[in-house]
mmCIF file of C-alpha atoms in Angstrom:
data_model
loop_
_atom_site.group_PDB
_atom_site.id
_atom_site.type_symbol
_atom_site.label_atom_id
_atom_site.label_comp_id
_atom_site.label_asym_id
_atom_site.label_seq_id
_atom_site.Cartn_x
_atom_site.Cartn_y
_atom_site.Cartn_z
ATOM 1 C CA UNK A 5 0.000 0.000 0.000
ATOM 2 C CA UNK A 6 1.467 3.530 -0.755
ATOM 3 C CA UNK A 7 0.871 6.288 0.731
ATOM 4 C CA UNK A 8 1.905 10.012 1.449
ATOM 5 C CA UNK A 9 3.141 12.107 4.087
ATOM 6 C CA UNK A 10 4.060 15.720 4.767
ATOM 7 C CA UNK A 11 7.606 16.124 5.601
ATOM 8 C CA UNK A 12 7.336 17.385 9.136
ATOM 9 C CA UNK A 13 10.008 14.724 11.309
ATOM 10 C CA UNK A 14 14.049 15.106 11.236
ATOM 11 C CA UNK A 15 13.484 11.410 10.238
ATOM 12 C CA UNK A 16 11.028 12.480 7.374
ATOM 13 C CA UNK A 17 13.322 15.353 6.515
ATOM 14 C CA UNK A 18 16.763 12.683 6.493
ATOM 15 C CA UNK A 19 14.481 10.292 4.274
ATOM 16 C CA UNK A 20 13.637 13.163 1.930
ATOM 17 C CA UNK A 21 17.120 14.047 1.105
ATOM 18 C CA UNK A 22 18.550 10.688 1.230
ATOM 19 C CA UNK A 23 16.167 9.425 -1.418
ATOM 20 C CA UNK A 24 17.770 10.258 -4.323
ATOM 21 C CA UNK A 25 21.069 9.669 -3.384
ATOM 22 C CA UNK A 26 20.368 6.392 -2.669
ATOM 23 C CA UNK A 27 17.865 5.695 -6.449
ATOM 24 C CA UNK A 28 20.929 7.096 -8.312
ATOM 25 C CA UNK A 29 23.821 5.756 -6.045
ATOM 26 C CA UNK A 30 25.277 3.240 -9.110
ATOM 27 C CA UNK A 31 24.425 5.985 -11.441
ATOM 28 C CA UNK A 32 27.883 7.259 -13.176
ATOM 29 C CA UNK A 33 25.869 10.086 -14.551
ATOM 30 C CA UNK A 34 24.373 11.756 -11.604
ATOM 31 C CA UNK A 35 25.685 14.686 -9.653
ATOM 32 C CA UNK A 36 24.808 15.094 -5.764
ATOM 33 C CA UNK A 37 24.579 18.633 -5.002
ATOM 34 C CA UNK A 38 26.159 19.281 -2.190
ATOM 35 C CA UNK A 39 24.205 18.054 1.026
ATOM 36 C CA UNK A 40 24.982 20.902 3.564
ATOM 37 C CA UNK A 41 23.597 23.131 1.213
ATOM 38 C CA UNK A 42 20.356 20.712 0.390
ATOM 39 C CA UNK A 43 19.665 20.490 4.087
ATOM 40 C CA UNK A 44 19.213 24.286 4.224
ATOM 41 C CA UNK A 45 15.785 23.790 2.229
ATOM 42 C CA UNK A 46 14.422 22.966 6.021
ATOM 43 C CA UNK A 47 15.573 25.992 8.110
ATOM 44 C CA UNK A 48 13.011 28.316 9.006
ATOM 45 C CA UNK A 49 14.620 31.008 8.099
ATOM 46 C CA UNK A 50 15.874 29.531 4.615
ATOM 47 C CA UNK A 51 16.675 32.896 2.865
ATOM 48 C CA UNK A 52 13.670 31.874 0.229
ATOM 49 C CA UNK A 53 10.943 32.035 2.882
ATOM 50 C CA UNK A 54 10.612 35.723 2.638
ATOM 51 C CA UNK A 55 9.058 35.525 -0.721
ATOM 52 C CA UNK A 56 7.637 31.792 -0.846
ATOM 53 C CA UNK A 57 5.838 29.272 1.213
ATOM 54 C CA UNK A 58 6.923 25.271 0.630
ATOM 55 C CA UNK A 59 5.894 21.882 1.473
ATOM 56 C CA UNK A 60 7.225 18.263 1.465
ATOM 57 C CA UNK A 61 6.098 14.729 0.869
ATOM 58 C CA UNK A 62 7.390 11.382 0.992
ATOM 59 C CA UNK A 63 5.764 8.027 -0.480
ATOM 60 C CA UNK A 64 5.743 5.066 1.193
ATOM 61 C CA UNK A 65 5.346 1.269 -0.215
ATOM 62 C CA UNK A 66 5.099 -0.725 2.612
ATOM 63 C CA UNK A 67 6.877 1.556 5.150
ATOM 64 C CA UNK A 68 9.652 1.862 3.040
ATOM 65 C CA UNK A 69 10.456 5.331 0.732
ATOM 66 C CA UNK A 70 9.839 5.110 -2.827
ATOM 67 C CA UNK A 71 9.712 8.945 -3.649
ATOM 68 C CA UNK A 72 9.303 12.395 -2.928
ATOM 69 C CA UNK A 73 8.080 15.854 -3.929
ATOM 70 C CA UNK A 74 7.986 19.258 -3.233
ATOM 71 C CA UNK A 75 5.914 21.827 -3.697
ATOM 72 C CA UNK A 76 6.693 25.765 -3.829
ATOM 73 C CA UNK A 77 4.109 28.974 -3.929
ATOM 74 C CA UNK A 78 6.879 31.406 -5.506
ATOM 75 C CA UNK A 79 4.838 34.969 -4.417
ATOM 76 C CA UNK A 80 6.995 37.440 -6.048
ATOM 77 C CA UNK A 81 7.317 35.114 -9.520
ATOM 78 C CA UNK A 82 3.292 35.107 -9.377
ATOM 79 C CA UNK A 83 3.122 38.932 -8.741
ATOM 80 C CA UNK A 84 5.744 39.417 -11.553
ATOM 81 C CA UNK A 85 3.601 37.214 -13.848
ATOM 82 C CA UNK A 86 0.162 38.039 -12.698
ATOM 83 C CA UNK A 87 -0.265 34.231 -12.615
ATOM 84 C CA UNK A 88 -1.715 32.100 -9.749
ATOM 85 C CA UNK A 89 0.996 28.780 -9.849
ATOM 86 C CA UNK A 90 2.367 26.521 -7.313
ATOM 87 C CA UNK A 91 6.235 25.101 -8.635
ATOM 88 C CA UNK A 92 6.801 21.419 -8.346
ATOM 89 C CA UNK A 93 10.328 20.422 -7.884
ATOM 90 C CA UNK A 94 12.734 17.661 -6.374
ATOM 91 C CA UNK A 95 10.342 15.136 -7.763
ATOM 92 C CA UNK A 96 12.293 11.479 -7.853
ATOM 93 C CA UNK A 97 10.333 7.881 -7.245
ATOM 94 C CA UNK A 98 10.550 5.173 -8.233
ATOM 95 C CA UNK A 99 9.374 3.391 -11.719
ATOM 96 C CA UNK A 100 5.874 3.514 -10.662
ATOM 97 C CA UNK A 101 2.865 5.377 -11.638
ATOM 98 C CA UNK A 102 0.312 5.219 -9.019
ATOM 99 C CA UNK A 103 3.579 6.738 -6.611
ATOM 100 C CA UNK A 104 3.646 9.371 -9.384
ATOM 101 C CA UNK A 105 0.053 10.246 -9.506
ATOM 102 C CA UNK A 106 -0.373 10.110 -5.119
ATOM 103 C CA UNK A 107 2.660 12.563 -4.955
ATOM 104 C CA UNK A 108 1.525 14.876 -7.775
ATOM 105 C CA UNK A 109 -2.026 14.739 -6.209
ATOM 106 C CA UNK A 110 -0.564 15.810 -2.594
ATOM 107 C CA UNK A 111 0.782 19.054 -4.534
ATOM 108 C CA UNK A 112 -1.986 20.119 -6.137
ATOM 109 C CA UNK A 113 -4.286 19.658 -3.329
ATOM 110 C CA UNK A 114 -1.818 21.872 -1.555
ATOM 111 C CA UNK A 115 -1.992 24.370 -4.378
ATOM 112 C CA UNK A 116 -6.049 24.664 -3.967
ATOM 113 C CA UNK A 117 -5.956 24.924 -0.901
ATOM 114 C CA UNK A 118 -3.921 28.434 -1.357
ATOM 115 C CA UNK A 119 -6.122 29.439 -3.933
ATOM 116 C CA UNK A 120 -3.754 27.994 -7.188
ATOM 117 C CA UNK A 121 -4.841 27.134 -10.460
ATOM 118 C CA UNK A 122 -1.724 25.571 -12.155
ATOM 119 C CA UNK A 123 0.791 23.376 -11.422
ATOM 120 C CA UNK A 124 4.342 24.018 -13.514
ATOM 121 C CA UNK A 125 7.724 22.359 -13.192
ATOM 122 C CA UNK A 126 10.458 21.621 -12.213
ATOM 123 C CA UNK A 127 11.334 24.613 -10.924
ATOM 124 C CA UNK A 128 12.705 25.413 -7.944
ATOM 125 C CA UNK A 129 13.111 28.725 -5.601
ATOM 126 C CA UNK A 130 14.510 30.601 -8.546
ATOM 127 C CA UNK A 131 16.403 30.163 -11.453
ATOM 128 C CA UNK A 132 19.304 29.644 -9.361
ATOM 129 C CA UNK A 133 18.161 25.970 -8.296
ATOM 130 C CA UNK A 134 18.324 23.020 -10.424
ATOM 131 C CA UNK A 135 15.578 23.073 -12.715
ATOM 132 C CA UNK A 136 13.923 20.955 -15.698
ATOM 133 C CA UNK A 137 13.199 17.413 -16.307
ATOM 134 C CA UNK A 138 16.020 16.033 -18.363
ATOM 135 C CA UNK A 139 14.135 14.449 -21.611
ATOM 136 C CA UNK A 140 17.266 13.694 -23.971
ATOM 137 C CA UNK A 141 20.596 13.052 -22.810
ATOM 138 C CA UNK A 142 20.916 10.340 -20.613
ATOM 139 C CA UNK A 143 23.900 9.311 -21.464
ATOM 140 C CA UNK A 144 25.937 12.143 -20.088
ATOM 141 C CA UNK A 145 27.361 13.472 -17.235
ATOM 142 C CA UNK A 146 25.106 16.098 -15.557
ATOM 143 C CA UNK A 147 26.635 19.168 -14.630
ATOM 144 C CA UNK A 148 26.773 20.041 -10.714
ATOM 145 C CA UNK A 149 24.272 22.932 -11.388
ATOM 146 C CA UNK A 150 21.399 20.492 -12.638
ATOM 147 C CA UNK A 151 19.501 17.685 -11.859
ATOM 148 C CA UNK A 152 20.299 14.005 -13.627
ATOM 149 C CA UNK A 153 17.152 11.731 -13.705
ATOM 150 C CA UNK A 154 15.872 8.516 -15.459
ATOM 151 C CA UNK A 155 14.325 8.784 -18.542
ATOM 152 C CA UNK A 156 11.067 7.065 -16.648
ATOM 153 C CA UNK A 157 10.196 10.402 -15.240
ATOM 154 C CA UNK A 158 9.046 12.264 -18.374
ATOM 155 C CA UNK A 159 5.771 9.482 -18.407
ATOM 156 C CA UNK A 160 5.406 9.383 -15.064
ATOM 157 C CA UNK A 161 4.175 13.365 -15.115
ATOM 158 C CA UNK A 162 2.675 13.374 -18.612
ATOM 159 C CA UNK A 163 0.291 10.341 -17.499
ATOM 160 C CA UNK A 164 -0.332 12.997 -14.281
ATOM 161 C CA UNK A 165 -2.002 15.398 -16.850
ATOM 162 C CA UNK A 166 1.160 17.536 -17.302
ATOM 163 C CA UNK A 167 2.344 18.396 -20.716
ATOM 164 C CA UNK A 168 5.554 21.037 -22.191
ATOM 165 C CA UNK A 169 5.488 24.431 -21.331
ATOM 166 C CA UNK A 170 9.129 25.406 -22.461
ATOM 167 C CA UNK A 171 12.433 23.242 -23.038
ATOM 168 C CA UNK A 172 15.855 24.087 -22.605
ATOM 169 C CA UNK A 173 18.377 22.595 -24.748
ATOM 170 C CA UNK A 174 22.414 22.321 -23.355
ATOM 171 C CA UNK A 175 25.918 22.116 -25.367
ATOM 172 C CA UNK A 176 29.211 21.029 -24.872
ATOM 173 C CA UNK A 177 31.934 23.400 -26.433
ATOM 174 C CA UNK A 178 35.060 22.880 -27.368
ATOM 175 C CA UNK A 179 37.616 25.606 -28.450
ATOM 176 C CA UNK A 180 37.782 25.568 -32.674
ATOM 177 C CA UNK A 181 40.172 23.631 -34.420
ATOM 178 C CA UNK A 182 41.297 26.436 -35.913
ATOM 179 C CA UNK A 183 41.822 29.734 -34.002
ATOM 180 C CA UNK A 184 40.087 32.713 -34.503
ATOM 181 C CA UNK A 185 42.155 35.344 -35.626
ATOM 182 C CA UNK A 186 38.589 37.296 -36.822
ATOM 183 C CA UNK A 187 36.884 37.115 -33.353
ATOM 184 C CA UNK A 188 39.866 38.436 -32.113
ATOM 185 C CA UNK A 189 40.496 41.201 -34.066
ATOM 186 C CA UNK A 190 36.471 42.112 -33.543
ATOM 187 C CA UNK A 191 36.959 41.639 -29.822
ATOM 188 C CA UNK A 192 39.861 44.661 -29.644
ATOM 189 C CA UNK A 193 37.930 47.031 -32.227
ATOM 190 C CA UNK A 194 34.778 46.483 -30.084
ATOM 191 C CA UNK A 195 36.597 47.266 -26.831
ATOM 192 C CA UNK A 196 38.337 50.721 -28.256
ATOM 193 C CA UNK A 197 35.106 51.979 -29.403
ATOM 194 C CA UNK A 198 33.090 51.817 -26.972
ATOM 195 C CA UNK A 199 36.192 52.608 -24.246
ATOM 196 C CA UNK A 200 35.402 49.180 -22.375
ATOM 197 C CA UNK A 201 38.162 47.417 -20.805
ATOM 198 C CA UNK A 202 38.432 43.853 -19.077
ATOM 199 C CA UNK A 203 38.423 44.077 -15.168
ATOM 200 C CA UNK A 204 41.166 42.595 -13.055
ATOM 201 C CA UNK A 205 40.898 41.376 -9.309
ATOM 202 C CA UNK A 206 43.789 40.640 -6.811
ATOM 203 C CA UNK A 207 41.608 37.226 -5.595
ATOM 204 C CA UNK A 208 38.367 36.018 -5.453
ATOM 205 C CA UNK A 209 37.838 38.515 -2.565
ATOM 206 C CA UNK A 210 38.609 41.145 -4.481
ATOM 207 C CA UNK A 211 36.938 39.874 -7.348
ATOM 208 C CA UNK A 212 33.215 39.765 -4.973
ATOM 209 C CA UNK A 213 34.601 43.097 -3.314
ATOM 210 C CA UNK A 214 34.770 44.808 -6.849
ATOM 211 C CA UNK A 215 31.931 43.329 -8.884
ATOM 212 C CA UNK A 216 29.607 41.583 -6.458
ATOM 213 C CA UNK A 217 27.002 43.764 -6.532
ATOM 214 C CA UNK A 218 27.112 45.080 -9.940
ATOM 215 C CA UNK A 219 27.396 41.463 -11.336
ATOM 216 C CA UNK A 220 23.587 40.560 -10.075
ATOM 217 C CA UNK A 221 22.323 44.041 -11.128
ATOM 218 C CA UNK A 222 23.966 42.921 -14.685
ATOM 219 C CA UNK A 223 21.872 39.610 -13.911
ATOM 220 C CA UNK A 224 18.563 41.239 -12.824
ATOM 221 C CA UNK A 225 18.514 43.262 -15.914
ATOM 222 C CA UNK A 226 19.680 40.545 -18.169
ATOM 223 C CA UNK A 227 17.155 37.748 -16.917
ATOM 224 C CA UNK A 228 14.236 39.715 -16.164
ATOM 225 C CA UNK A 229 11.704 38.552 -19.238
ATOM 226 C CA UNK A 230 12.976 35.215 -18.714
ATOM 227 C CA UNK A 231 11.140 32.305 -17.734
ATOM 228 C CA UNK A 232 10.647 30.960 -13.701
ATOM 229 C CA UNK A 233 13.030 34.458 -12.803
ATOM 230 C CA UNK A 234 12.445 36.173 -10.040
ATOM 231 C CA UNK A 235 14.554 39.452 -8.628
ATOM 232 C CA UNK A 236 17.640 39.202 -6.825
ATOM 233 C CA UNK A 237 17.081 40.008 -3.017
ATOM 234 C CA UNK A 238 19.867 40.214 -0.271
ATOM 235 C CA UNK A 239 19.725 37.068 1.119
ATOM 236 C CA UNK A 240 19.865 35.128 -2.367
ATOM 237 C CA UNK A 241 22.831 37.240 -3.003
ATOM 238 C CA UNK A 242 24.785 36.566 -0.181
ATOM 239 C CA UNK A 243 23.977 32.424 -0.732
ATOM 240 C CA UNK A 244 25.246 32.420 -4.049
ATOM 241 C CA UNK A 245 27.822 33.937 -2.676
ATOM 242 C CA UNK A 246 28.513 31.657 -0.144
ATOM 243 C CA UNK A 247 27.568 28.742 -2.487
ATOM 244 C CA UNK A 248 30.489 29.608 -4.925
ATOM 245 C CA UNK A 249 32.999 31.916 -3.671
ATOM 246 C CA UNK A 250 35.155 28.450 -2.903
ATOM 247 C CA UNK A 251 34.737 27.100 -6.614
ATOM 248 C CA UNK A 252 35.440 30.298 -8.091
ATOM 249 C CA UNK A 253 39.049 30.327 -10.054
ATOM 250 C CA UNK A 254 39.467 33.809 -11.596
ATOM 251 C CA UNK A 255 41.377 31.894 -14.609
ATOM 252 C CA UNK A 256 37.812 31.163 -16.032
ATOM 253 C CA UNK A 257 36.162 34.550 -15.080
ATOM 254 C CA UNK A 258 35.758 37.187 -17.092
ATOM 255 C CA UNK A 259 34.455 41.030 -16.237
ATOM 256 C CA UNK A 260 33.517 43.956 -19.166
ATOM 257 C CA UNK A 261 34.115 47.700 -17.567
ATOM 258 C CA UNK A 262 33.304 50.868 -18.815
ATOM 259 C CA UNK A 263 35.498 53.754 -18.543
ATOM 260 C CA UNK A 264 33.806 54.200 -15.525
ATOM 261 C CA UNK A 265 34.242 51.026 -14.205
ATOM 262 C CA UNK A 266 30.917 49.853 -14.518
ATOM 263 C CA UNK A 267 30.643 46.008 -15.032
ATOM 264 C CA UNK A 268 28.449 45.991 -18.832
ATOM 265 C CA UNK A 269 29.100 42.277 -19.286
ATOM 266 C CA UNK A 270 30.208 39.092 -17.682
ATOM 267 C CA UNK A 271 30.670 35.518 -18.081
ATOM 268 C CA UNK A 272 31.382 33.107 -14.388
ATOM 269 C CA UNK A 273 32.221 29.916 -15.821
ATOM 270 C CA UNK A 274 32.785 26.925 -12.650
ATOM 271 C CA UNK A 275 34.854 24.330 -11.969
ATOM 272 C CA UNK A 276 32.864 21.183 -12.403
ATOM 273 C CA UNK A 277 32.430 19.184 -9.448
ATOM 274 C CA UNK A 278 29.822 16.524 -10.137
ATOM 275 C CA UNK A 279 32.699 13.785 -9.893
ATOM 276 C CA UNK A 280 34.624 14.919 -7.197
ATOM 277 C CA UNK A 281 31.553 14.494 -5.331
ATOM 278 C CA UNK A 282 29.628 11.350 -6.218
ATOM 279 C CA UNK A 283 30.928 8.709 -4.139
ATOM 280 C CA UNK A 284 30.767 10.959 -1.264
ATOM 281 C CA UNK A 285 27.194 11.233 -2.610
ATOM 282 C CA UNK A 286 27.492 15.297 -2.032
ATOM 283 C CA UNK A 287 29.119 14.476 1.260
ATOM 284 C CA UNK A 288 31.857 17.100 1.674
ATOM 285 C CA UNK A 289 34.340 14.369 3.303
ATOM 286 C CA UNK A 290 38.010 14.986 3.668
ATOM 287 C CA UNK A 291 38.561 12.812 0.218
ATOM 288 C CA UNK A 292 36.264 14.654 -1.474
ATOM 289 C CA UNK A 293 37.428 17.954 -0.395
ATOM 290 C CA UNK A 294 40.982 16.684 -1.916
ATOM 291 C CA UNK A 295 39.025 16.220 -5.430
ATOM 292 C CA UNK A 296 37.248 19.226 -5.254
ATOM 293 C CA UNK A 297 40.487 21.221 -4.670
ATOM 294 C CA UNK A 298 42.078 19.487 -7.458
ATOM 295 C CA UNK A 299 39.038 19.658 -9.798
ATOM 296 C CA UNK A 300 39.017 23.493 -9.220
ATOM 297 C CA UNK A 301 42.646 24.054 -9.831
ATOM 298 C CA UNK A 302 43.181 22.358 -12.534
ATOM 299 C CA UNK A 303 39.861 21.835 -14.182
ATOM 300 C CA UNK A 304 38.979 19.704 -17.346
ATOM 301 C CA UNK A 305 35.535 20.802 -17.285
ATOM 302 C CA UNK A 306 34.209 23.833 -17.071
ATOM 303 C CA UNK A 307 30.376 24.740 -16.503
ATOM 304 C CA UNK A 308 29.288 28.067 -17.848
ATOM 305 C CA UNK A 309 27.531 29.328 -14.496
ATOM 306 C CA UNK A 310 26.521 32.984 -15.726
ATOM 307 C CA UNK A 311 26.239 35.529 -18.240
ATOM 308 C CA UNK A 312 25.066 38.681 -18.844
ATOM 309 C CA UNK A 313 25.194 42.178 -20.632
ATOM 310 C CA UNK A 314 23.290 45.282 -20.051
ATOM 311 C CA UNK A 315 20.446 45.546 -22.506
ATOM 312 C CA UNK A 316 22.007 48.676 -23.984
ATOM 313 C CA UNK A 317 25.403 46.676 -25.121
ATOM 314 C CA UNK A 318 23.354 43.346 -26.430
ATOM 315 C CA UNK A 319 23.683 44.984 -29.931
ATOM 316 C CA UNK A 320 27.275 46.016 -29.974
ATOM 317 C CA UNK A 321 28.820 43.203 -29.992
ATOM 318 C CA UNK A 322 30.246 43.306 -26.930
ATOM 319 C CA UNK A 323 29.245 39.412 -26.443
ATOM 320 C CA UNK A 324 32.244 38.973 -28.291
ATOM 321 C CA UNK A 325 34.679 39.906 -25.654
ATOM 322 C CA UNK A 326 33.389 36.802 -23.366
ATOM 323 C CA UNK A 327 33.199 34.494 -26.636
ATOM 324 C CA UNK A 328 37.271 35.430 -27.181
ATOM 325 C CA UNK A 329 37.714 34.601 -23.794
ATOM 326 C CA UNK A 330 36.030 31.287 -23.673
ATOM 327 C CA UNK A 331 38.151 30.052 -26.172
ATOM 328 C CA UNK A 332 41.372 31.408 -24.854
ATOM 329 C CA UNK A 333 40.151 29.375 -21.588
ATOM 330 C CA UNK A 334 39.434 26.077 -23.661
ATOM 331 C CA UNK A 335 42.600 26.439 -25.278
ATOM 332 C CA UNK A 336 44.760 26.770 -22.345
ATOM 333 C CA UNK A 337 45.940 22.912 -22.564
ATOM 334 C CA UNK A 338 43.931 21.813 -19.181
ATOM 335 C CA UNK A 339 40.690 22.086 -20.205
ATOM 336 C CA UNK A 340 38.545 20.029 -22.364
ATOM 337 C CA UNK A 341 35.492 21.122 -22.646
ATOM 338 C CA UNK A 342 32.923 23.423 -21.596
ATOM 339 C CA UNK A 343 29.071 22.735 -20.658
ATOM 340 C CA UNK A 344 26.406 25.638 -21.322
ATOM 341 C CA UNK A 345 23.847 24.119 -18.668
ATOM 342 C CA UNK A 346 20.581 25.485 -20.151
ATOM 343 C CA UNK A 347 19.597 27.658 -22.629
ATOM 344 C CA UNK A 348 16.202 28.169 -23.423
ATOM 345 C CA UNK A 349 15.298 26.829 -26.682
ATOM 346 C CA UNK A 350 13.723 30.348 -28.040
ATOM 347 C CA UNK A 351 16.942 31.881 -27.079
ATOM 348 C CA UNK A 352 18.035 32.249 -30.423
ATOM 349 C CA UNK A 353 21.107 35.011 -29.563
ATOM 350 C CA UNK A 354 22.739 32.744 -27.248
ATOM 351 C CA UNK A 355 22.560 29.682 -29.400
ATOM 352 C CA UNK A 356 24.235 31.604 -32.154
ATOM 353 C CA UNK A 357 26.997 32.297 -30.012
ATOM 354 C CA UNK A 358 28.233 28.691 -29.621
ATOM 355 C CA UNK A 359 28.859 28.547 -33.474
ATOM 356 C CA UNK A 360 31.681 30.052 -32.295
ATOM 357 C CA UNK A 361 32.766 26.566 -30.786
ATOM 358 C CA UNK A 362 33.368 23.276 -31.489
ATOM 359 C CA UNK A 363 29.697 22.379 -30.329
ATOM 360 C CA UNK A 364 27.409 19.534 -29.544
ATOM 361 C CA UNK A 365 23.781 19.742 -28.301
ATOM 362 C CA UNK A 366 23.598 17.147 -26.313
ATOM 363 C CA UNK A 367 20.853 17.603 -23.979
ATOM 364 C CA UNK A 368 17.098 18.634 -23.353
ATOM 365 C CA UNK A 369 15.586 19.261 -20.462
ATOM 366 C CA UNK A 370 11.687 20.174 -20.070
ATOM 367 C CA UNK A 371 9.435 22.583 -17.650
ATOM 368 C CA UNK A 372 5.995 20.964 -17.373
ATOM 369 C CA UNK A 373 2.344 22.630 -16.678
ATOM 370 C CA UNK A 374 -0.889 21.505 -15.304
ATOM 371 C CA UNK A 375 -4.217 23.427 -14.888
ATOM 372 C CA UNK A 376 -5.582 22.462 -11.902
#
């Protein structure tokens, strides 16, 4: 017999997160986030609680887990959007559809009862959390910024009534066979006349000291018309923060000034991590620490975190400048590759930018949606 139950215990919360470590632990594709930072989803005072509410449910087969899901009323994403929607996310269960349909049911009794009339997802807090249902692409390595999962899920939710609302597609670059003395020559011409030059910082310190704050104005501006945003506030500045200022290596970091100094563009490409942290299963043990350091020192992968421009440069080519950089990085002799993480499918200008790249789409991921 299966049923559900809200999340309320430590011993509910412990099963919650545990779950899908333990349905993807023999999974060489998978990538635990990190669990210190997943157990923060429970604190009170969780710096996403200002502007949402949340719940959490386990499934049961015979006392034993077999899946989970949470649900999220985003406030400020529904006042941006005019829209009345509850956000599933962190869905994972087992290969079994009545668990599917009694977890999805929980949520959207949940959303009714707050006055809701559609269910979309996954999406988490904000576009900072892992989001999307991968649909295509199984077969690689997810980045440590997304979610892996079994290619299962996709009919689990579509028999629940759900059906696409917007995909995101992914790449893996590689630097051009041949180098681009054109781009380069762009790059310079573009920076002269417009009197922008590239920003330098003493250490990552110095690099958050300097450009911190101007980096998610940049990102407010840049992302606000896109899909499951919301507004930068304080406290989701100082997590990010937090979350990467460790991963951070300036060698793959690159900062657009004016002649005033003001940051117009940016690209924060990351260290990946995924590996150095699945047999700890996101664990932050003393061996995986040693990985970590070693993955972000020396790093053959490279996961492009963040970019953006201020609308008023998006059509002078000042794109360029991070394009010329990204290839410098991918040409540097330690690197192999570079993964976009998503791009939504619409997003025609950023597509076009990895013809500049040795490029392979290689995944899909999906955002569902459900009247309710």
């Amino acid at each position: 017999m299966i049923t559900i139950k809200e999340v309320k215990t430590r011993k509910e919360q412990k099963e919650f997160l545990n779950f899908p470590l333990e349905l993807y632990k023999d999974n060489e594709f998978f990538a635990p986030p990190l669990y210190m930072d997943e157990k923060k989803i429970f604190n009170k005072n969780y710096v996403y609680h200002d502007q949402s509410e949340d719940i959490f449910f386990n499934a049961y087969l015979d006392g034993k887990i077999v899946g989970r899901i949470s649900g999220i009323l985003q406030r400020v994403s529904n006042e941006k959007n005019n829209e009345k929607r509850v956000r599933f996310t962190r869905f994972d269960a087992i290969e079994n559809q009545e668990v599917a349909d009694k977890l999805f049911a929980a949520v959207e009794d949940w959303a009714k009862s707050k006055g809701m009339d559609t269910i979309c997802g996954p999406l988490g807090y904000s576009d900072l959390e892992r989001e999307g249902l991968l649909i295509d692409g199984f077969d690689y390595m997810s980045t440590f910024e997304e979610q892996y999962n079994y290619p299962y899920y996709q009919r689990l939710i579509e028999n629940c009534g759900y059906a696409k609302e917007v995909d995101w597609v992914e790449s893996r670059l590689r630097a051009p066979k041949e180098k681009d003395e054109r781009l380069e020559r762009l790059t310079a011409l573009m920076l002269k006349r417009y009197k922008l030059h590239y920003g330098t910082a003493k250490n990552t310190r110095d690099f958050i000291k300097k450009y911190g704050d101007q980096i998610f104005s940049v990102l407010d501006e840049t992302y606000e018309n896109l899909y499951g945003t919301v507004p930068f506030t304080k406290g989701m500045k100082d997590l990010m923060i937090s979350n990467f200022k460790l991963i951070i290596n300036l060698n793959y970091v690159a900062v657009i000034l004016d002649e005033n100094e003001r940051v117009v563009c940016f690209g924060l490409c990351l260290p990946a991590i995924g590996k150095a942290l699945q047999k700890s299963r996101g664990h932050l043990t003393l061996p995986a620490l040693i990985k970590v350091l070693k993955a972000i020192k020396k790093p053959e992968v490279i996961d492009l975190a963040l970019i953006g421009i201020l609308p008023e440069y998006r059509m002078k080519g000042v794109s360029s400048s991070f394009i010329y950089e990204l290839q410098k990085m991918l040409s540097n002799g330690v690197t192999e590759y570079a993964e976009t993480n998503l791009n939504l499918e619409t997003n025609a200008n950023i597509q076009n930018q990895w013809k500049n790249f040795d490029a392979l789409q290689h995944k899909r991921r999906r955002s569902f949606v459900k009247k309710i």
